[in-house]
Short mmCIF file of C-alpha atoms in Angstrom, two decimals:
data_model
loop_
_atom_site.label_atom_id
_atom_site.label_comp_id
_atom_site.label_asym_id
_atom_site.label_seq_id
_atom_site.Cartn_x
_atom_site.Cartn_y
_atom_site.Cartn_z
CA UNK A 85 0.00 0.15 -0.26
CA UNK A 86 1.69 3.54 -1.06
CA UNK A 87 0.16 6.37 1.04
CA UNK A 88 0.02 9.82 -0.09
CA UNK A 89 -2.49 13.14 -0.51
CA UNK A 90 -2.66 13.08 -4.21
CA UNK A 91 -2.57 10.67 -6.70
CA UNK A 92 -2.47 11.67 -10.97
CA UNK A 93 -3.51 9.47 -13.82
CA UNK A 94 -2.04 9.96 -16.54
CA UNK A 95 1.19 11.41 -17.20
CA UNK A 96 1.22 14.13 -19.98
CA UNK A 97 1.00 17.77 -20.27
CA UNK A 98 -1.68 17.81 -17.50
CA UNK A 99 -0.59 15.77 -15.48
CA UNK A 100 2.93 16.52 -15.13
CA UNK A 101 1.41 19.97 -14.83
CA UNK A 102 -0.81 19.43 -11.69
CA UNK A 103 2.64 17.46 -10.17
CA UNK A 104 4.83 20.41 -10.21
CA UNK A 105 2.09 22.42 -8.67
CA UNK A 106 1.52 20.46 -6.36
CA UNK A 107 5.44 20.54 -5.13
CA UNK A 108 5.29 24.39 -5.78
CA UNK A 109 2.37 23.44 -2.50
CA UNK A 110 4.76 21.28 -0.35
CA UNK A 111 2.33 18.55 -0.84
CA UNK A 112 3.32 14.86 -1.83
CA UNK A 113 2.35 13.05 -5.42
CA UNK A 114 1.72 9.82 -6.79
CA UNK A 115 1.63 10.29 -11.11
CA UNK A 116 0.83 7.06 -12.70
CA UNK A 117 1.33 6.80 -16.56
CA UNK A 118 0.57 3.40 -18.98
CA UNK A 119 3.79 4.51 -21.59
CA UNK A 120 7.42 4.23 -20.35
CA UNK A 121 8.29 7.41 -21.81
CA UNK A 122 7.15 10.82 -22.50
CA UNK A 123 5.03 10.62 -25.85
CA UNK A 124 7.33 10.50 -29.82
CA UNK A 125 4.64 12.35 -31.40
CA UNK A 126 4.48 15.93 -31.75
CA UNK A 127 0.30 15.80 -30.75
CA UNK A 128 -0.54 19.82 -29.76
CA UNK A 129 1.02 22.18 -31.11
CA UNK A 130 1.29 25.76 -29.37
CA UNK A 131 1.41 27.03 -25.54
CA UNK A 132 -1.08 29.56 -25.37
CA UNK A 133 0.30 32.71 -23.52
CA UNK A 134 -1.71 31.58 -19.74
CA UNK A 135 0.28 28.84 -20.02
CA UNK A 136 3.84 30.26 -21.25
CA UNK A 137 3.15 32.08 -17.37
CA UNK A 138 3.57 29.63 -15.64
CA UNK A 139 6.25 27.74 -17.36
CA UNK A 140 7.69 31.06 -16.68
CA UNK A 141 6.86 30.84 -12.92
CA UNK A 142 8.19 27.25 -13.03
CA UNK A 143 11.35 28.19 -14.60
CA UNK A 144 10.75 26.27 -18.24
CA UNK A 145 9.86 29.10 -20.42
CA UNK A 146 12.82 29.93 -22.58
CA UNK A 147 13.60 25.37 -22.59
CA UNK A 148 9.65 25.45 -24.49
CA UNK A 149 10.57 27.91 -26.01
CA UNK A 150 13.64 27.21 -27.56
CA UNK A 151 11.79 24.09 -28.55
CA UNK A 152 9.46 26.15 -30.86
CA UNK A 153 9.35 28.66 -34.32
CA UNK A 154 10.02 32.21 -33.70
CA UNK A 155 7.23 35.02 -32.41
CA UNK A 156 6.70 35.47 -36.20
CA UNK A 157 5.55 32.63 -37.49
CA UNK A 158 2.80 32.10 -36.03
CA UNK A 159 0.12 32.56 -38.60
CA UNK A 160 -1.53 30.08 -41.26
CA UNK A 161 -0.22 29.30 -44.74
CA UNK A 162 -2.73 28.86 -47.87
CA UNK A 163 -0.86 27.15 -50.54
CA UNK A 164 -1.30 24.84 -53.90
CA UNK A 165 1.89 23.50 -52.89
CA UNK A 166 4.51 23.46 -50.16
CA UNK A 167 6.79 24.64 -53.29
CA UNK A 168 4.13 27.59 -53.99
CA UNK A 169 2.62 29.25 -54.65
CA UNK A 170 2.27 30.45 -51.55
CA UNK A 171 -1.23 32.15 -52.06
CA UNK A 172 -2.03 33.98 -49.02
CA UNK A 173 -0.56 33.93 -45.25
CA UNK A 174 -3.20 35.68 -41.76
CA UNK A 175 -1.82 38.79 -39.95
CA UNK A 176 -0.01 38.00 -36.65
CA UNK A 177 -1.30 38.71 -34.06
CA UNK A 178 -0.41 40.85 -31.22
CA UNK A 179 1.26 40.06 -27.81
CA UNK A 180 1.04 43.15 -25.38
CA UNK A 181 -1.01 41.95 -22.09
CA UNK A 182 1.97 39.14 -21.49
CA UNK A 183 5.22 38.52 -20.16
CA UNK A 184 4.74 35.70 -21.64
CA UNK A 185 3.38 35.34 -25.51
CA UNK A 186 2.43 32.16 -26.98
CA UNK A 187 5.21 29.81 -27.98
CA UNK A 188 4.39 27.91 -31.00
CA UNK A 189 5.84 24.15 -29.80
CA UNK A 190 5.14 20.47 -30.39
CA UNK A 191 4.07 18.95 -26.95
CA UNK A 192 6.55 16.17 -27.16
CA UNK A 193 9.45 18.81 -26.29
CA UNK A 194 6.72 19.85 -23.82
CA UNK A 195 6.23 17.35 -22.40
CA UNK A 196 10.10 16.67 -21.98
CA UNK A 197 10.43 20.01 -20.13
CA UNK A 198 8.32 19.10 -18.12
CA UNK A 199 9.49 15.79 -17.17
CA UNK A 200 12.81 16.96 -16.10
CA UNK A 201 11.67 19.60 -13.86
CA UNK A 202 9.56 16.65 -12.34
CA UNK A 203 13.39 15.45 -11.51
CA UNK A 204 14.19 17.35 -9.51
CA UNK A 205 10.61 18.01 -7.68
CA UNK A 206 10.95 16.01 -3.89
CA UNK A 207 7.76 15.86 -3.46
CA UNK A 208 6.99 14.19 -7.26
CA UNK A 209 6.74 10.69 -7.58
CA UNK A 210 6.30 9.28 -11.04
CA UNK A 211 6.26 5.97 -11.95
CA UNK A 212 6.09 5.66 -15.86
CA UNK A 213 4.71 1.55 -17.22
CA UNK A 214 1.44 1.68 -14.56
CA UNK A 215 -1.69 1.60 -15.40
CA UNK A 216 -5.17 1.92 -13.79
CA UNK A 217 -7.50 -1.05 -12.25
CA UNK A 218 -9.64 0.07 -10.60
CA UNK A 219 -10.82 2.99 -7.85
CA UNK A 220 -12.74 2.60 -4.70
CA UNK A 221 -13.83 5.73 -2.94
CA UNK A 222 -14.61 5.93 0.72
CA UNK A 223 -15.71 9.03 3.43
CA UNK A 224 -12.05 9.48 4.32
CA UNK A 225 -10.34 9.03 0.67
CA UNK A 226 -9.41 6.77 -2.83
CA UNK A 227 -8.27 3.07 -3.02
CA UNK A 228 -6.68 2.80 -6.16
CA UNK A 229 -6.05 -0.44 -8.01
CA UNK A 230 -2.31 0.25 -10.29
CA UNK A 231 -0.99 -2.86 -11.99
CA UNK A 232 2.77 -2.61 -13.82
CA UNK A 233 2.47 -2.64 -17.86
CA UNK A 234 5.33 -5.82 -18.37
CA UNK A 235 5.20 -7.63 -15.62
CA UNK A 236 1.61 -8.18 -14.81
CA UNK A 237 1.97 -7.09 -11.10
CA UNK A 238 -0.13 -5.54 -9.28
CA UNK A 239 0.00 -2.77 -5.65
CA UNK A 240 -2.68 -0.33 -3.89
CA UNK A 241 -2.42 3.50 -4.06
CA UNK A 242 -4.09 5.57 -1.23
CA UNK A 243 -5.14 9.24 -1.83
CA UNK A 244 -6.90 11.40 -0.16
CA UNK A 245 -7.78 12.99 -3.93
CA UNK A 246 -7.36 11.36 -7.26
CA UNK A 247 -7.08 12.99 -10.54
CA UNK A 248 -7.90 11.31 -13.62
CA UNK A 249 -5.15 12.71 -16.18
CA UNK A 250 -5.52 10.28 -18.43
CA UNK A 251 -7.09 11.82 -22.03
CA UNK A 252 -9.54 11.26 -24.06
CA UNK A 253 -10.66 7.30 -23.32
CA UNK A 254 -10.28 8.16 -19.96
CA UNK A 255 -10.27 5.02 -17.76
CA UNK A 256 -10.68 7.24 -15.39
CA UNK A 257 -13.69 8.78 -15.46
CA UNK A 258 -15.17 5.45 -16.97
CA UNK A 259 -13.92 4.30 -12.89
CA UNK A 260 -16.54 6.51 -11.76
CA UNK A 261 -19.89 6.13 -14.53
CA UNK A 262 -19.02 10.40 -15.58
CA UNK A 263 -20.73 10.76 -19.41
CA UNK A 264 -19.78 13.10 -22.27
CA UNK A 265 -22.11 15.55 -23.92
CA UNK A 266 -21.43 15.88 -26.99
CA UNK A 267 -21.34 14.98 -30.63
CA UNK A 268 -17.58 11.90 -29.97
CA UNK A 269 -17.35 11.61 -33.96
CA UNK A 270 -17.14 14.65 -36.43
CA UNK A 271 -13.72 13.61 -37.96
CA UNK A 272 -11.19 10.66 -38.50
CA UNK A 273 -8.06 11.45 -39.07
CA UNK A 274 -4.58 10.13 -39.21
CA UNK A 275 -1.54 12.15 -38.42
CA UNK A 276 1.91 11.02 -39.94
CA UNK A 277 5.21 12.54 -38.39
CA UNK A 278 7.94 12.54 -40.96
CA UNK A 279 10.89 13.90 -40.95
CA UNK A 280 12.98 15.45 -44.14
CA UNK A 281 16.03 18.22 -43.66
CA UNK A 282 14.14 21.27 -45.41
CA UNK A 283 15.65 23.83 -43.49
CA UNK A 284 17.91 25.31 -46.70
CA UNK A 285 14.30 26.42 -47.70
CA UNK A 286 13.04 30.39 -47.22
CA UNK A 287 9.85 29.34 -46.46
CA UNK A 288 9.84 26.51 -44.18
CA UNK A 289 9.47 28.63 -41.16
CA UNK A 290 7.52 30.90 -42.09
CA UNK A 291 3.84 29.96 -40.82
CA UNK A 292 2.61 27.45 -37.92
CA UNK A 293 0.96 24.93 -40.38
CA UNK A 294 0.41 24.83 -44.14
CA UNK A 295 -2.79 23.88 -45.62
CA UNK A 296 -2.09 22.17 -49.14
CA UNK A 297 -5.17 23.00 -51.78
CA UNK A 298 -3.71 21.41 -55.21
CA UNK A 299 -5.32 22.71 -57.83
CA UNK A 300 -6.34 19.05 -59.02
CA UNK A 301 -9.10 18.08 -57.16
CA UNK A 302 -7.67 14.34 -57.10
CA UNK A 303 -4.95 14.77 -55.36
CA UNK A 304 -5.29 15.20 -51.65
CA UNK A 305 -5.58 17.81 -50.05
CA UNK A 306 -3.61 17.98 -46.50
CA UNK A 307 -2.73 20.16 -44.04
CA UNK A 308 1.70 20.46 -43.10
CA UNK A 309 2.17 21.63 -39.94
CA UNK A 310 5.86 22.31 -38.78
CA UNK A 311 7.06 20.86 -35.53
CA UNK A 312 10.40 21.99 -34.70
CA UNK A 313 13.22 25.23 -35.11
CA UNK A 314 14.80 23.67 -37.57
CA UNK A 315 12.76 22.72 -40.50
CA UNK A 316 13.22 19.26 -40.61
CA UNK A 317 10.17 17.47 -38.85
CA UNK A 318 6.80 17.62 -40.01
CA UNK A 319 3.14 16.69 -39.55
CA UNK A 320 0.66 15.96 -42.33
CA UNK A 321 -2.46 15.63 -41.23
CA UNK A 322 -4.48 13.21 -43.20
CA UNK A 323 -8.85 13.35 -42.91
CA UNK A 324 -9.65 10.00 -43.62
CA UNK A 325 -13.25 8.34 -44.62
CA UNK A 326 -15.14 6.16 -43.12
CA UNK A 327 -13.06 1.97 -43.20
CA UNK A 328 -10.26 4.08 -45.21
CA UNK A 329 -6.84 3.28 -43.41
CA UNK A 330 -4.02 5.91 -43.22
CA UNK A 331 -1.19 5.70 -45.88
CA UNK A 332 1.66 3.54 -46.46
CA UNK A 333 4.85 4.74 -45.41
CA UNK A 334 5.65 4.26 -49.70
CA UNK A 335 2.86 6.13 -50.13
CA UNK A 336 3.21 8.94 -47.39
CA UNK A 337 6.59 9.25 -49.04
CA UNK A 338 5.38 9.90 -53.13
CA UNK A 339 2.98 12.36 -51.13
CA UNK A 340 5.72 14.37 -49.46
CA UNK A 341 7.84 14.57 -52.15
CA UNK A 342 4.71 15.57 -54.82
CA UNK A 343 3.89 18.67 -52.33
CA UNK A 344 7.67 19.64 -52.09
CA UNK A 345 8.03 18.91 -55.55
CA UNK A 346 11.03 17.73 -54.77
CA UNK A 347 11.35 14.19 -56.15
CA UNK A 348 14.66 13.59 -54.58
CA UNK A 349 13.88 14.25 -51.40
CA UNK A 350 14.89 11.59 -48.37
CA UNK A 351 12.05 11.06 -46.21
CA UNK A 352 11.19 9.28 -43.16
CA UNK A 353 8.58 8.02 -41.47
CA UNK A 354 9.03 8.58 -37.56
CA UNK A 355 5.38 7.44 -36.46
CA UNK A 356 1.62 7.96 -37.30
CA UNK A 357 -1.00 8.41 -34.86
CA UNK A 358 -4.85 7.90 -35.78
CA UNK A 359 -7.98 10.09 -33.78
CA UNK A 360 -10.97 11.28 -33.53
CA UNK A 361 -12.43 14.96 -33.69
CA UNK A 362 -14.12 15.43 -30.99
CA UNK A 363 -16.42 18.03 -29.58
CA UNK A 364 -17.57 16.96 -25.76
CA UNK A 365 -17.66 17.97 -22.53
CA UNK A 366 -18.39 15.21 -19.76
CA UNK A 367 -22.27 16.09 -17.99
CA UNK A 368 -19.38 16.62 -14.67
CA UNK A 369 -15.70 17.33 -13.44
CA UNK A 370 -16.33 15.85 -10.23
CA UNK A 371 -17.08 12.78 -8.30
CA UNK A 372 -16.52 12.24 -4.26
CA UNK A 373 -12.49 12.71 -3.75
CA UNK A 374 -12.12 12.37 -7.82
CA UNK A 375 -11.84 15.07 -10.41
CA UNK A 376 -11.62 14.83 -14.22
CA UNK A 377 -8.98 17.78 -16.12
CA UNK A 378 -7.16 17.85 -19.64
CA UNK A 379 -9.25 15.32 -22.87
CA UNK A 380 -10.62 13.75 -20.20
CA UNK A 381 -12.69 16.47 -19.29
CA UNK A 382 -13.43 18.06 -22.84
CA UNK A 383 -12.68 16.65 -25.64
CA UNK A 384 -12.40 19.67 -28.46
CA UNK A 385 -11.51 19.43 -31.98
CA UNK A 386 -7.47 21.23 -32.96
CA UNK A 387 -8.57 24.02 -34.96
CA UNK A 388 -7.55 27.38 -31.63
CA UNK A 389 -5.49 24.68 -30.27
CA UNK A 390 -7.21 24.57 -26.89
CA UNK A 391 -6.83 20.91 -25.49
CA UNK A 392 -3.60 21.34 -23.70
CA UNK A 393 -3.39 24.53 -23.15
CA UNK A 394 -7.21 24.16 -21.59
CA UNK A 395 -6.49 20.97 -19.30
CA UNK A 396 -2.83 23.16 -17.72
CA UNK A 397 -5.53 25.22 -16.77
CA UNK A 398 -7.65 23.52 -15.51
CA UNK A 399 -5.61 21.39 -12.59
CA UNK A 400 -3.85 25.35 -12.06
CA UNK A 401 -7.33 26.03 -10.68
CA UNK A 402 -8.58 22.76 -9.07
CA UNK A 403 -4.44 22.75 -7.23
CA UNK A 404 -4.75 25.00 -4.69
CA UNK A 405 -7.89 24.33 -4.21
CA UNK A 406 -7.21 20.89 -2.89
CA UNK A 407 -4.59 21.94 -1.39
CA UNK A 408 -6.69 24.60 0.67
CA UNK A 409 -8.98 21.98 1.94
CA UNK A 410 -5.97 19.18 2.31
CA UNK A 411 -4.56 21.67 5.15
CA UNK A 412 -7.61 22.07 6.26
CA UNK A 413 -8.13 25.41 5.95
CA UNK A 414 -11.18 25.53 3.41
CA UNK A 415 -14.06 23.66 3.28
CA UNK A 416 -14.94 20.97 0.45
CA UNK A 417 -17.09 23.11 -0.91
CA UNK A 418 -14.15 24.38 -2.30
CA UNK A 419 -13.60 21.71 -3.95
CA UNK A 420 -16.65 22.43 -5.36
CA UNK A 421 -16.18 25.44 -8.04
CA UNK A 422 -13.60 23.60 -9.23
CA UNK A 423 -16.61 22.02 -11.75
CA UNK A 424 -18.90 25.40 -12.10
CA UNK A 425 -15.81 27.79 -12.68
CA UNK A 426 -14.30 25.28 -15.44
CA UNK A 427 -16.71 23.63 -17.36
CA UNK A 428 -18.12 26.54 -19.51
CA UNK A 429 -15.00 27.34 -19.98
CA UNK A 430 -15.00 23.92 -21.32
CA UNK A 431 -18.07 23.89 -23.09
CA UNK A 432 -17.25 28.02 -24.13
CA UNK A 433 -13.11 26.14 -25.74
CA UNK A 434 -15.72 23.62 -27.58
CA UNK A 435 -17.56 26.30 -29.35
CA UNK A 436 -14.48 28.53 -30.36
CA UNK A 437 -13.33 24.87 -31.38
CA UNK A 438 -15.98 23.97 -33.97
CA UNK A 439 -16.97 27.67 -35.13
CA UNK A 440 -13.06 28.01 -35.62
CA UNK A 441 -13.41 23.87 -37.74
CA UNK A 442 -16.48 25.48 -39.81
CA UNK A 443 -14.25 28.12 -40.91
CA UNK A 444 -11.55 26.48 -41.48
CA UNK A 445 -13.93 24.09 -43.61
CA UNK A 446 -15.02 26.68 -46.17
CA UNK A 447 -12.15 28.27 -46.51
CA UNK A 448 -11.24 25.47 -48.31
CA UNK A 449 -13.97 26.01 -50.99
CA UNK A 450 -13.16 29.85 -51.02
CA UNK A 451 -9.58 28.78 -51.25
CA UNK A 452 -10.54 26.74 -54.72
CA UNK A 453 -12.86 29.91 -56.01
CA UNK A 454 -10.61 32.84 -55.05
CA UNK A 455 -10.34 33.67 -58.74
CA UNK A 456 -13.75 33.46 -59.27
CA UNK A 457 -14.79 35.23 -56.28
CA UNK A 458 -12.31 37.64 -54.78
CA UNK A 459 -13.94 39.30 -52.10
CA UNK A 460 -15.80 36.03 -50.57
CA UNK A 461 -11.87 34.35 -50.21
CA UNK A 462 -10.56 37.58 -49.10
CA UNK A 463 -13.15 38.17 -46.33
CA UNK A 464 -12.73 34.35 -45.48
CA UNK A 465 -9.03 35.16 -44.99
CA UNK A 466 -9.95 38.58 -42.58
CA UNK A 467 -12.13 35.63 -40.40
CA UNK A 468 -9.72 33.54 -39.94
CA UNK A 469 -7.23 35.86 -38.03
CA UNK A 470 -10.34 35.38 -35.28
CA UNK A 471 -8.41 31.61 -34.66
CA UNK A 472 -5.18 33.07 -34.60
CA UNK A 473 -6.07 35.87 -32.52
CA UNK A 474 -7.29 34.89 -29.33
CA UNK A 475 -5.89 36.24 -26.66
CA UNK A 476 -9.91 37.21 -25.57
CA UNK A 477 -10.87 33.68 -25.82
CA UNK A 478 -7.63 32.50 -23.77
CA UNK A 479 -6.87 35.42 -21.38
CA UNK A 480 -10.04 37.16 -21.08
CA UNK A 481 -12.27 34.12 -19.56
CA UNK A 482 -14.40 35.33 -16.39
CA UNK A 483 -15.37 32.76 -13.39
CA UNK A 484 -19.35 34.26 -12.74
CA UNK A 485 -20.16 30.90 -9.98
CA UNK A 486 -16.99 29.84 -8.01
CA UNK A 487 -14.79 30.48 -5.74
CA UNK A 488 -15.31 34.37 -5.85
CA UNK A 489 -16.75 37.16 -3.59
CA UNK A 490 -19.12 38.68 -6.73
CA UNK A 491 -19.65 42.40 -6.16
CA UNK A 492 -22.32 42.94 -9.06
CA UNK A 493 -20.48 44.85 -11.73
CA UNK A 494 -21.03 43.98 -15.29
CA UNK A 495 -19.59 41.58 -16.99
CA UNK A 496 -18.24 42.80 -20.53
CA UNK A 497 -19.16 40.23 -23.32
CA UNK A 498 -17.49 37.79 -24.61
CA UNK A 499 -14.80 38.95 -27.81
CA UNK A 500 -12.45 35.87 -28.90
CA UNK A 501 -10.11 37.98 -31.17
CA UNK A 502 -9.39 41.05 -27.79
CA UNK A 503 -8.34 40.99 -25.00
CA UNK A 504 -9.66 43.84 -22.47
CA UNK A 505 -7.89 43.52 -18.72
CA UNK A 506 -9.80 43.54 -15.85
CA UNK A 507 -9.51 43.70 -12.59
CA UNK A 508 -13.59 42.54 -11.65
CA UNK A 509 -13.77 39.22 -9.44
CA UNK A 510 -13.16 36.22 -11.69
CA UNK A 511 -11.04 38.01 -14.20
CA UNK A 512 -7.61 36.90 -14.59
CA UNK A 513 -5.46 39.41 -12.86
CA UNK A 514 -3.88 42.11 -15.57
CA UNK A 515 -0.74 41.82 -16.44
CA UNK A 516 1.52 45.12 -16.49
CA UNK A 517 5.54 45.11 -16.05
CA UNK A 518 6.45 46.35 -12.41
CA UNK A 519 9.90 47.75 -12.67
CA UNK A 520 11.39 49.75 -16.12
CA UNK A 521 13.70 46.47 -16.75
CA UNK A 522 10.42 45.01 -17.74
CA UNK A 523 12.38 41.91 -15.40
CA UNK A 524 9.23 41.59 -13.81
CA UNK A 525 5.30 41.34 -14.66
CA UNK A 526 2.76 41.56 -11.68
CA UNK A 527 1.90 38.01 -12.83
CA UNK A 528 4.69 36.84 -11.11
CA UNK A 529 3.30 37.84 -7.91
CA UNK A 530 0.37 35.35 -8.12
CA UNK A 531 1.89 31.21 -7.21
CA UNK A 532 1.66 29.26 -4.06
CA UNK A 533 -0.67 32.04 -2.27
CA UNK A 534 -3.08 34.53 -2.18
CA UNK A 535 -2.46 38.74 -2.82
CA UNK A 536 -3.50 41.46 -1.50
CA UNK A 537 -3.16 44.20 -4.29
CA UNK A 538 -3.26 47.43 -2.40
CA UNK A 539 -3.17 51.02 -4.17
CA UNK A 540 -0.91 53.60 -4.31
CA UNK A 541 -2.91 55.25 -1.18
CA UNK A 542 -4.51 52.29 0.82
CA UNK A 543 -2.76 52.39 4.03
CA UNK A 544 -5.60 50.66 5.53
CA UNK A 545 -6.04 47.47 3.23
CA UNK A 546 -1.91 46.78 3.81
CA UNK A 547 -1.94 46.88 6.77
CA UNK A 548 -5.58 44.48 6.93
CA UNK A 549 -3.85 42.59 4.76
CA UNK A 550 -0.59 42.48 6.53
CA UNK A 551 -3.04 41.44 9.79
CA UNK A 552 -4.47 38.92 7.96
CA UNK A 553 -1.14 36.89 6.88
CA UNK A 554 -0.26 36.70 10.55
CA UNK A 555 -3.34 34.37 11.21
CA UNK A 556 -4.82 33.25 7.52
CA UNK A 557 -4.88 29.45 7.82
CA UNK A 558 -4.03 29.46 4.11
CA UNK A 559 -0.57 32.23 2.74
CA UNK A 560 -1.64 35.41 1.92
CA UNK A 561 1.35 37.97 1.06
CA UNK A 562 0.48 41.99 0.39
CA UNK A 563 2.16 44.10 -2.47
CA UNK A 564 1.18 47.82 -2.71
CA UNK A 565 1.65 49.31 -5.93
CA UNK A 566 3.88 52.64 -6.11
CA UNK A 567 1.87 54.05 -9.23
CA UNK A 568 -1.65 53.23 -10.33
CA UNK A 569 0.23 50.75 -12.61
CA UNK A 570 -1.82 48.35 -15.47
CA UNK A 571 -5.77 49.07 -16.05
CA UNK A 572 -7.13 48.30 -12.86
CA UNK A 573 -10.34 50.27 -11.46
CA UNK A 574 -9.13 49.53 -7.69
CA UNK A 575 -8.02 53.06 -7.89
CA UNK A 576 -5.48 54.61 -5.37
CA UNK A 577 -7.47 53.52 -1.77
CA UNK A 578 -8.79 50.27 -2.91
CA UNK A 579 -7.57 46.80 -3.59
CA UNK A 580 -8.08 43.46 -5.03
CA UNK A 581 -7.79 39.81 -3.06
CA UNK A 582 -5.83 37.46 -6.07
CA UNK A 583 -6.19 34.14 -5.94
CA UNK A 584 -2.95 31.55 -6.33
CA UNK A 585 -3.97 30.50 -9.78
CA UNK A 586 -4.19 34.28 -10.42
CA UNK A 587 -7.80 35.50 -10.89
CA UNK A 588 -9.43 38.24 -9.01
CA UNK A 589 -11.70 37.06 -6.24
CA UNK A 590 -12.98 39.71 -4.40
CA UNK A 591 -12.10 43.61 -4.28
CA UNK A 592 -12.66 47.20 -3.10
CA UNK A 593 -12.33 49.95 -5.24
CA UNK A 594 -12.48 52.72 -1.71
CA UNK A 595 -11.20 52.85 1.18
CA UNK A 596 -12.22 49.79 4.03
CA UNK A 597 -11.65 48.05 6.64
CA UNK A 598 -9.83 44.90 8.64
CA UNK A 599 -13.19 43.24 9.35
CA UNK A 600 -14.38 43.14 5.64
CA UNK A 601 -11.13 41.69 3.99
CA UNK A 602 -11.21 39.22 6.93
CA UNK A 603 -15.09 38.07 5.69
CA UNK A 604 -14.04 38.38 2.09
CA UNK A 605 -10.88 36.01 2.79
CA UNK A 606 -13.34 33.72 4.32
CA UNK A 607 -15.52 33.74 1.67
CA UNK A 608 -13.87 32.61 -1.25
CA UNK A 609 -12.22 29.66 1.03
CA UNK A 610 -15.90 28.84 1.89
CA UNK A 611 -17.34 28.36 -1.57
CA UNK A 612 -17.15 31.79 -2.52
CA UNK A 613 -20.63 31.76 -4.36
CA UNK A 614 -21.27 28.40 -3.59
CA UNK A 615 -20.56 28.74 0.12
CA UNK A 616 -22.94 27.09 2.25
CA UNK A 617 -23.46 30.07 4.68
#
């Protein structure tokens, strides 16, 4: 019997991120993963700013970024072949609201960085080649049976909480009987990961992906994605018809040579992966002491790149809440806010990805008719920016019901393309630089403690925060702004209480007294809008 506070099932980027987070809070975890090593397939390609902000805090941002493309390549290209003509590019997205812009990096590089980081985390145990067999819950915790894949021997793990980060075909989700809403299969797809040294061509690093639409309709339409900074590894995404098999290696090599118009190009297929494009969200994210995160909780179409990123944000939301309850600082109702906050985001991400996929399908038709209907083609090309220019969607989500004290202010309307920073309760606290050299961001403040951000003249709030920090059951830090930096509405005498995950829990736009702060702090830990008072 292995005893540990938190058992994590699934060792992809979501499970590993949770193990890193728990270690930063000083909590032990055991992560079990059936694969013997990190993925050898690039899978997701791109980490949004919110994910990169966390990697910045964890010390792996630079490593992850070096494995991706340059920032200006965050565009898509429509072409007739990979050797031209390159008909059109989308516009590069601005990155003004974050200290850590989006990185066009493949998932295998992200997993390697996280795996190496975990090797230095003393409270994070990782056991690979081990798979979940069963789960049993009682009032005091979860007992899981785990089996070594190679030898078949089993062992038991006793944990207070279990988090299923085990992907689209989640064994954890099946074990607790949670079902998914939405279509399981929109398309059948095959990813062909291949090596071909094309780094000498000037355009190969110019886009995150090339949508190849040959003028001959009998030739296959394939999306070809860059998977690293060297121009030597590629991912060809094939749409499969019902019953169709993925391209053979021989046919893949022929197709790649045709697409690049290089008949002697040396091509090596590294591996191939088939998958279903789905649009599903779990009906529940919690079953007692068991939680779902990442693809176990939601499956999106890939357009927009929300899968990996949403999963990392899931566990970022969940980790501090589990730690609060484990420490005795919070009520169990706080754990219910994980679903009330993250499930609406998952549904929004699903809808966003479906819209993006529908837009891509329309683009294929418009591309072929671009000379006959140039206005329609141009209109859709500009519309395509809504997929890649998504700071409003990835940074601007506001939790309306959860671990917050709602002040009744208007929630700004949804805008996927443009991010409108706000310090309203439920929103991510805005980024602004603290120093002239731009080395410290306000985002860097939010890690393993609540933070009370006080206005420049909020001496009373600053003292109230220090008094509360000395007695609080969960860590609280106090920061006082030297000037009214950034787009904040707390004014000179107001304050904002920010959660460890960087979302505003409560704010006051005017001077107040310590009892008000203490009451708000207790309310958040009791479940905020879900508190049983």
